[in-house]
Amino acid sequence: MASAFKLLFAVSLFTLLLRFCSGSIVGVCYGRNADDLPTPDKVVELIKLHNIKYVRIYDSNIQVLKAFANTGVELMVAVPNSDLLAFSQFQSNADSWLKNSILPYYPAAKITYITVGLEVTESPDNASALVVPAMHNVLAALKKAGLHKRIKVSSTHSLGVLSRSFPPSAGAFNSSHASFLKPMLEFLAENQSPFMIDLYPYYAYRDSPKKVSLDYALFESSSEVIDPNTGLLYTNMFDAQIDALYFALMALNFKTIKVMVTETGWPSKGSPKEKGATPDNAQTYNTNLIRHVLNDTGTPAKPGEELDVYIFSLFNENRKPGLESERNWGLFYPDKTSIYNLDFTGKGVLDMTNSTDGSKNGTTWCIASSKASEADLQNAIDWACGPGNVDCSAIQPSQPCFEPDNLVSHASFAFNSYYQQNGASDVACSFGGKGVKVDKDPSYDNCIYLTAGGINKTASSNMTATVNTSSSSHTDVCSWICVFLLTTLIAVILNLRNMCDVSF
């Protein structure tokens, strides 16, 4: 009895450890429906520069998988709708795809999800009947390779899969999709895979601006929408849409399936009728989204529930059909310059634009004087990167600002970071006479020098900065508790082993 109790206690500790030490993540969708995008290796450099750790792609392109090899970036790859018929009809097709398109690049390319089909209920040919058989065949192929516990299989959906989404407690799946949804949900529950949803509060606002306020869509509302059935209070549409999906799942008794947002975002440009599509609104939405997700606040119906989210999209895609907004969801232009300022780590909004001349808008930078002695420059770098609280990781070996490897270059990066973080004042660029103000951007290649506008970016930046504090403290507490729980778990297991040795 005692050993059974200890075993149960050990398992409970392990479960608690896994739960507490995980957290929500924010990734980005890397769509390639364009003819002017940089090569995959250049895209990977950009992703690493911006500290993006999770990426979704819409196929299993070999060049893309090769580019992501050994980067540590977690990938979500896809079986496109055009392949569903082949994958659903014959197991051999799924086996061959895994053998030829995935296994040669895994685990160097860190693939964690395979999505089978893209919003099939929205596709013109409605290939929904093919999805679940294709999912089963992909899973069977993974099992043969021993990867079914490492790579999860699911499918992505639009919010159109629901017939009702308001109030959230009345969320319900569209009955016309019942024959497809029931077996798919059973598959997800059995294999502990997430229900993947593409959510766009932008469309709700664009199509019904009199019913949906812009602030409510942008996470900026000061008022609350009350669900009359539950009394739950909602301050943003994103949470309301997520909870509508959770209530729809619970109505069908699928209470264990987690929700993952595989697309969300806001366009930075649109047609004359799309007045909400602006860079400021896009920055506000995505900044507030990151704050909301990384804080692990959950939703009113699922407080504290982790939620993984992928922002659409990495680049503007000039070949996408439809209204002007469809081609302007990107975080970056094809030349890799930022459309607006965004930071995926939750540490605050940084100005990562690749401007070459700041004199037109009054922007200045601070660099090191070429006449300063090496000893003075080294002392200044040590101070800036220490007591000055400058993040000097970019000038470390193999990082984007390490080359050229000399003190003037390294000091210039450190000087400018301190200068921008402290109001871009003359005093902040003094460094004992070793700093020099310039009006030409010293950025080069992938080494981006900060500007003052990105360090203190109105309310959105302040909110994101707040996230950083709470996120960091959560990480510290998590680390301490995880160590404690893991140590305790090991002790329990060793004790059980000793008891077994004595028994035999």
XYZ file of C-alpha atoms in Angstrom:
504
model
C 0.000 0.000 0.000
C 2.780 2.411 0.933
C 4.682 1.769 -2.293
C 1.515 2.259 -4.351
C 0.882 5.573 -2.618
C 4.437 6.710 -3.253
C 4.147 5.749 -6.906
C 0.923 7.726 -7.221
C 2.591 10.652 -5.456
C 5.544 10.491 -7.866
C 3.281 10.470 -10.912
C 1.301 13.408 -9.524
C 4.494 15.365 -8.943
C 5.662 14.640 -12.461
C 2.345 15.780 -13.921
C 2.454 18.962 -11.853
C 6.023 19.607 -12.960
C 5.092 19.310 -16.630
C 2.072 21.557 -16.170
C 3.810 24.277 -14.189
C 6.984 24.468 -16.219
C 5.292 24.834 -19.584
C 3.767 28.020 -20.903
C 2.044 29.669 -23.826
C 4.042 30.403 -26.958
C 3.815 32.875 -29.835
C 4.976 31.861 -33.292
C 4.688 33.230 -36.811
C 3.252 31.903 -40.079
C 5.739 31.825 -42.955
C 3.564 32.025 -46.061
C 5.248 32.098 -49.463
C 2.485 33.125 -51.870
C 4.674 35.805 -53.425
C 7.288 36.193 -56.133
C 9.586 38.665 -54.392
C 10.497 36.954 -51.090
C 14.047 36.389 -49.840
C 15.548 32.908 -50.031
C 14.773 30.532 -47.132
C 18.276 30.869 -45.643
C 17.862 34.655 -45.524
C 14.426 34.211 -43.970
C 15.929 32.032 -41.248
C 18.497 34.752 -40.500
C 15.654 37.242 -40.095
C 13.702 34.879 -37.839
C 16.727 34.278 -35.617
C 17.454 38.009 -35.492
C 13.973 38.660 -34.123
C 14.139 35.774 -31.675
C 11.200 33.903 -33.222
C 11.167 30.325 -31.920
C 8.060 28.839 -33.548
C 7.193 28.883 -37.249
C 4.323 27.484 -39.303
C 4.809 26.675 -42.985
C 2.091 25.572 -45.398
C 3.805 22.585 -47.007
C 6.987 20.558 -46.511
C 9.267 22.436 -48.896
C 12.696 20.822 -48.881
C 14.665 24.075 -49.157
C 12.759 25.543 -46.222
C 13.340 22.455 -44.051
C 17.037 22.504 -44.907
C 17.289 26.187 -44.002
C 15.761 25.570 -40.567
C 18.055 22.645 -39.779
C 19.888 22.934 -36.450
C 18.313 26.300 -35.614
C 16.182 25.042 -32.718
C 13.133 26.715 -34.276
C 10.062 24.489 -33.862
C 8.246 23.884 -37.138
C 4.653 23.163 -38.049
C 4.552 21.628 -41.524
C 1.541 20.786 -43.663
C -0.129 18.399 -46.057
C -1.894 20.861 -48.427
C -5.480 20.368 -49.603
C -4.254 19.346 -53.036
C -2.698 16.197 -51.509
C -5.654 15.128 -49.375
C -7.136 12.769 -51.957
C -3.882 10.870 -52.424
C -3.164 10.729 -48.688
C -6.672 9.576 -47.809
C -6.847 6.809 -50.419
C -3.561 5.007 -49.939
C -1.385 4.488 -46.864
C 1.620 4.125 -49.175
C 1.299 7.780 -50.243
C 1.571 8.991 -46.637
C 4.468 6.576 -46.026
C 6.348 7.811 -49.091
C 5.797 11.468 -48.179
C 7.131 10.935 -44.679
C 10.098 8.948 -45.980
C 11.056 11.422 -48.714
C 9.919 14.825 -47.425
C 10.241 14.638 -43.632
C 12.609 11.952 -42.348
C 15.705 13.096 -44.318
C 15.522 16.483 -42.559
C 14.314 15.399 -39.120
C 15.328 15.960 -36.315
C 17.739 18.626 -37.595
C 14.587 20.451 -38.671
C 12.633 20.433 -35.410
C 9.180 19.426 -36.668
C 6.562 19.217 -33.910
C 3.235 19.393 -35.795
C 1.819 18.199 -39.101
C -1.390 19.882 -40.237
C -3.471 17.807 -42.645
C -5.616 20.136 -44.732
C -6.166 23.886 -44.503
C -9.622 25.261 -43.614
C -11.205 22.501 -45.691
C -14.778 23.585 -44.916
C -13.981 26.877 -46.649
C -12.382 25.361 -49.741
C -14.444 25.446 -52.981
C -14.348 21.665 -53.419
C -15.078 21.015 -49.696
C -12.590 18.219 -49.191
C -13.592 17.704 -45.551
C -14.510 14.033 -46.097
C -10.871 13.364 -47.020
C -9.284 14.944 -43.951
C -9.768 12.321 -41.235
C -8.707 9.351 -43.412
C -5.608 11.348 -44.424
C -4.886 12.180 -40.771
C -5.092 8.498 -39.849
C -2.684 7.563 -42.632
C -0.195 10.273 -41.638
C -0.379 9.110 -38.014
C 0.133 5.483 -39.108
C 3.234 6.545 -41.064
C 4.570 8.351 -37.996
C 3.950 5.271 -35.844
C 5.988 3.139 -38.247
C 8.838 5.643 -37.833
C 8.388 5.803 -34.055
C 7.602 9.521 -34.180
C 3.892 9.596 -33.263
C 4.631 10.802 -29.731
C 7.002 13.532 -30.899
C 5.013 14.919 -33.827
C 1.322 15.721 -33.381
C -1.191 15.482 -36.231
C -4.136 17.859 -36.593
C -5.956 20.055 -39.140
C -6.625 23.804 -39.258
C -10.066 25.437 -39.432
C -11.657 28.829 -39.845
C -14.146 30.191 -37.332
C -16.758 29.368 -39.961
C -16.706 25.860 -38.544
C -19.003 27.277 -35.847
C -22.644 28.085 -36.518
C -22.793 30.339 -33.435
C -20.006 32.203 -31.652
C -21.945 34.794 -29.625
C -22.493 34.800 -26.795
C -19.480 32.539 -26.238
C -21.451 30.138 -24.039
C -23.757 29.443 -27.015
C -20.823 28.426 -29.215
C -21.816 25.517 -31.426
C -20.364 23.676 -34.397
C -22.118 23.948 -37.732
C -24.341 20.860 -38.050
C -23.588 20.627 -41.757
C -20.033 19.594 -40.812
C -21.113 16.959 -38.267
C -20.136 13.920 -40.351
C -16.610 15.310 -40.669
C -16.186 16.899 -37.227
C -17.187 14.021 -34.971
C -14.546 11.545 -36.177
C -11.961 14.334 -36.326
C -12.636 15.356 -32.726
C -12.426 11.716 -31.672
C -9.043 11.512 -33.420
C -7.797 14.648 -31.624
C -8.982 13.465 -28.220
C -7.508 9.992 -28.635
C -4.118 11.319 -29.737
C -4.011 14.391 -27.463
C -3.730 16.698 -30.445
C -4.993 20.290 -30.377
C -7.969 21.710 -32.241
C -6.370 24.240 -34.576
C -8.312 27.397 -35.357
C -7.577 30.489 -37.481
C -9.058 33.558 -35.731
C -9.382 37.058 -37.154
C -11.144 39.698 -35.043
C -10.214 42.086 -37.876
C -12.861 40.573 -40.141
C -15.547 40.840 -37.476
C -14.733 44.535 -37.068
C -14.410 45.207 -40.812
C -17.705 43.557 -41.666
C -19.720 44.882 -38.686
C -18.095 48.111 -37.419
C -21.378 49.237 -35.839
C -21.641 46.065 -33.771
C -17.942 45.455 -33.042
C -15.885 48.367 -31.774
C -12.309 48.806 -32.938
C -11.065 48.908 -29.342
C -12.795 45.604 -28.579
C -11.096 43.986 -31.574
C -7.675 45.442 -30.658
C -7.614 44.387 -26.964
C -8.001 48.079 -26.082
C -11.581 48.209 -24.798
C -12.202 49.753 -21.385
C -15.746 48.370 -21.287
C -16.900 44.768 -20.898
C -19.223 42.547 -22.870
C -21.210 40.252 -20.596
C -22.201 36.726 -21.559
C -25.833 36.609 -20.337
C -25.729 32.846 -19.800
C -22.586 32.647 -17.690
C -22.057 36.187 -16.435
C -18.478 36.047 -17.775
C -16.981 39.406 -18.745
C -15.118 39.896 -22.022
C -12.889 42.871 -22.830
C -11.716 41.639 -26.248
C -13.094 39.661 -29.165
C -10.172 37.228 -29.300
C -11.073 35.730 -25.912
C -14.748 35.593 -26.838
C -13.975 33.643 -30.011
C -11.675 31.222 -28.188
C -14.290 30.562 -25.513
C -17.005 30.052 -28.127
C -14.891 27.223 -29.495
C -14.300 25.747 -26.030
C -18.047 25.821 -25.298
C -18.734 24.154 -28.654
C -16.256 21.404 -27.766
C -17.771 20.956 -24.313
C -21.273 20.752 -25.816
C -20.111 17.645 -27.685
C -18.414 16.322 -24.529
C -14.882 16.855 -25.825
C -13.600 18.562 -22.690
C -9.965 17.483 -22.884
C -9.122 18.885 -26.326
C -6.918 21.975 -26.196
C -7.294 24.864 -28.615
C -4.375 26.229 -30.638
C -4.599 29.406 -32.727
C -2.730 28.654 -35.929
C -3.411 32.042 -37.527
C -4.322 35.470 -36.233
C -3.162 38.984 -36.999
C -4.103 42.327 -38.477
C -3.385 43.847 -41.922
C -1.345 47.030 -42.193
C -2.932 48.225 -45.436
C -6.265 47.798 -47.193
C -8.644 49.141 -49.795
C -10.411 52.486 -49.205
C -13.294 50.624 -47.538
C -10.920 48.860 -45.134
C -10.201 51.814 -42.884
C -9.115 49.631 -39.975
C -6.184 48.188 -41.935
C -3.342 50.451 -40.786
C 0.189 49.889 -39.445
C -0.784 51.399 -36.070
C -3.751 49.062 -35.660
C -1.679 46.069 -36.767
C 1.026 46.935 -34.258
C -1.520 47.478 -31.489
C -3.311 44.195 -32.125
C -0.195 42.040 -32.328
C 1.543 43.760 -29.414
C -1.484 43.317 -27.177
C -1.933 39.751 -28.413
C 1.638 38.843 -27.435
C 1.181 40.476 -24.021
C -2.059 38.597 -23.487
C -0.707 35.222 -24.546
C 2.662 35.309 -22.786
C 1.013 36.419 -19.540
C -0.829 33.078 -19.482
C -3.968 34.895 -18.384
C -6.169 32.497 -20.334
C -9.755 33.447 -21.161
C -12.785 34.166 -18.954
C -14.020 30.584 -19.365
C -10.513 29.106 -19.118
C -8.528 31.351 -16.736
C -4.842 30.524 -16.663
C -5.196 28.126 -19.603
C -2.136 28.007 -21.835
C -2.727 29.020 -25.428
C -0.281 28.691 -28.306
C -0.724 31.310 -31.030
C 0.797 31.881 -34.476
C 0.727 35.373 -35.967
C -0.045 35.710 -39.655
C 2.168 36.479 -41.465
C 5.915 36.894 -41.735
C 5.829 38.750 -45.090
C 3.407 40.632 -47.266
C 2.450 38.220 -50.058
C 1.870 39.947 -53.397
C 0.265 36.989 -55.170
C -2.655 36.518 -52.816
C -6.028 37.260 -54.448
C -8.836 39.374 -53.005
C -8.984 42.804 -51.426
C -5.878 44.894 -50.849
C -5.647 43.771 -47.207
C -5.088 40.149 -48.288
C -1.628 41.083 -49.545
C -0.681 43.137 -46.501
C -0.730 40.949 -43.387
C 3.049 40.792 -43.116
C 5.307 41.859 -40.300
C 8.054 42.477 -42.857
C 8.415 43.720 -46.403
C 10.132 41.333 -48.843
C 13.368 43.311 -48.366
C 13.240 42.198 -44.681
C 12.564 45.652 -43.255
C 9.858 45.868 -40.610
C 6.448 47.248 -41.513
C 5.984 48.217 -37.880
C 7.726 47.548 -34.603
C 7.108 44.267 -32.810
C 8.968 42.051 -30.369
C 8.181 38.356 -29.963
C 9.892 37.929 -26.598
C 7.556 40.174 -24.624
C 10.456 42.413 -23.588
C 9.039 45.537 -25.167
C 8.554 46.917 -28.647
C 11.819 47.552 -30.447
C 12.318 49.569 -33.593
C 13.899 47.006 -35.892
C 13.381 48.883 -39.142
C 16.308 49.029 -41.523
C 16.342 52.750 -42.262
C 19.462 54.125 -43.877
C 18.970 57.805 -43.211
C 17.390 59.138 -40.067
C 18.060 62.810 -40.676
C 14.731 63.211 -42.487
C 12.743 62.551 -39.295
C 15.217 63.873 -36.748
C 16.478 60.461 -35.622
C 20.022 60.345 -34.291
C 22.337 57.563 -33.173
C 25.355 57.418 -30.865
C 28.565 55.685 -31.956
C 32.089 55.378 -30.574
C 34.787 57.840 -31.569
C 37.474 56.285 -33.730
C 40.008 58.416 -31.847
C 39.287 56.814 -28.455
C 41.896 54.478 -26.990
C 41.180 50.737 -26.825
C 41.398 50.792 -23.041
C 38.785 53.547 -22.801
C 36.489 51.779 -25.243
C 36.780 48.491 -23.360
C 35.997 50.185 -20.062
C 32.988 51.904 -21.647
C 31.702 48.619 -23.107
C 32.095 46.892 -19.743
C 30.115 49.657 -18.062
C 27.359 49.839 -20.697
C 26.890 46.064 -20.780
C 26.999 45.862 -16.984
C 25.715 48.694 -14.785
C 24.298 50.420 -17.879
C 21.816 47.541 -18.384
C 22.421 47.288 -22.127
C 21.650 43.978 -23.838
C 24.982 43.231 -25.500
C 24.163 39.747 -26.739
C 24.206 40.999 -30.360
C 27.971 41.662 -30.199
C 28.855 38.203 -28.942
C 30.519 35.640 -31.275
C 28.255 34.305 -34.059
C 25.688 37.040 -33.346
C 24.675 39.645 -35.982
C 26.784 42.538 -34.646
C 29.959 40.597 -33.754
C 31.579 41.347 -37.098
C 33.618 43.416 -37.594
C 35.314 42.123 -34.452
C 36.839 45.326 -33.113
C 36.279 47.586 -30.120
C 35.038 50.580 -32.107
C 32.270 48.548 -33.702
C 31.258 46.786 -30.488
C 31.382 49.994 -28.485
C 29.260 51.786 -31.087
C 26.483 49.215 -30.718
C 26.642 49.358 -26.913
C 26.830 53.181 -26.858
C 23.806 53.527 -29.133
C 21.713 51.048 -27.146
C 22.390 52.959 -23.932
C 21.770 56.263 -25.699
C 18.370 55.226 -27.076
C 17.273 53.581 -23.821
C 17.972 56.777 -21.921
C 16.107 59.337 -23.943
C 18.657 59.964 -26.722
C 20.038 62.916 -24.757
C 23.466 64.499 -25.148
C 24.457 63.223 -21.702
C 23.523 59.641 -22.661
C 26.021 59.811 -25.544
C 28.918 61.329 -23.659
C 30.828 58.284 -22.375
C 33.561 60.582 -21.140
C 33.868 62.207 -24.537
C 34.134 58.867 -26.354
C 30.608 58.960 -27.851
C 29.678 60.790 -31.059
C 26.127 61.611 -32.251
C 25.367 60.951 -35.928
C 22.263 61.364 -38.097
C 22.975 58.412 -40.425
C 21.809 54.966 -39.368
C 24.917 52.856 -38.571
C 22.965 49.589 -39.056
C 24.485 47.110 -41.499
C 23.518 43.689 -42.833
C 21.575 42.008 -39.995
C 23.009 44.246 -37.293
C 20.189 46.636 -36.434
C 20.843 49.713 -34.289
C 17.941 50.737 -32.060
C 16.178 54.085 -32.260
C 14.517 56.022 -29.450
C 11.056 55.744 -31.028
C 11.098 51.989 -30.625
C 12.308 51.986 -27.028
C 9.423 53.963 -25.590
C 6.467 53.388 -27.870
C 3.395 54.894 -26.139
C 0.909 52.748 -24.311
C 1.432 49.584 -26.339
C 5.091 49.468 -25.440
C 4.357 50.101 -21.790
C 1.921 47.197 -21.706
C 4.401 44.907 -23.396
C 7.141 45.994 -21.014
C 4.841 45.083 -18.162
C 4.567 41.610 -19.634
C 8.290 41.200 -19.515
C 8.409 41.723 -15.766
C 5.660 39.262 -15.021
C 6.918 36.773 -17.578
C 10.422 36.903 -16.143
C 9.218 36.474 -12.576
C 7.048 33.553 -13.673
C 10.077 31.976 -15.327
C 12.190 32.412 -12.188
C 9.523 30.912 -9.951
C 8.898 28.148 -12.460
C 12.594 27.272 -12.576
C 12.835 27.072 -8.776
C 9.704 24.980 -8.364
C 10.599 22.703 -11.266
C 13.985 21.971 -9.689
C 12.303 21.245 -6.355
C 9.665 18.984 -7.900
C 12.174 17.148 -10.063
C 14.486 16.559 -7.096
C 11.590 15.240 -5.041
C 10.432 13.015 -7.885
C 13.906 11.486 -8.288
C 14.097 10.840 -4.555
C 10.721 9.079 -4.590
C 11.684 6.926 -7.576
C 15.007 5.948 -5.995
C 13.217 5.068 -2.767
C 10.755 2.890 -4.705
C 13.641 1.175 -6.452
C 15.343 0.421 -3.132
C 12.103 -1.025 -1.785
C 11.793 -3.249 -4.862
C 15.407 -4.430 -4.431
C 14.718 -5.337 -0.803
C 11.526 -7.175 -1.755
C 13.288 -9.390 -4.248
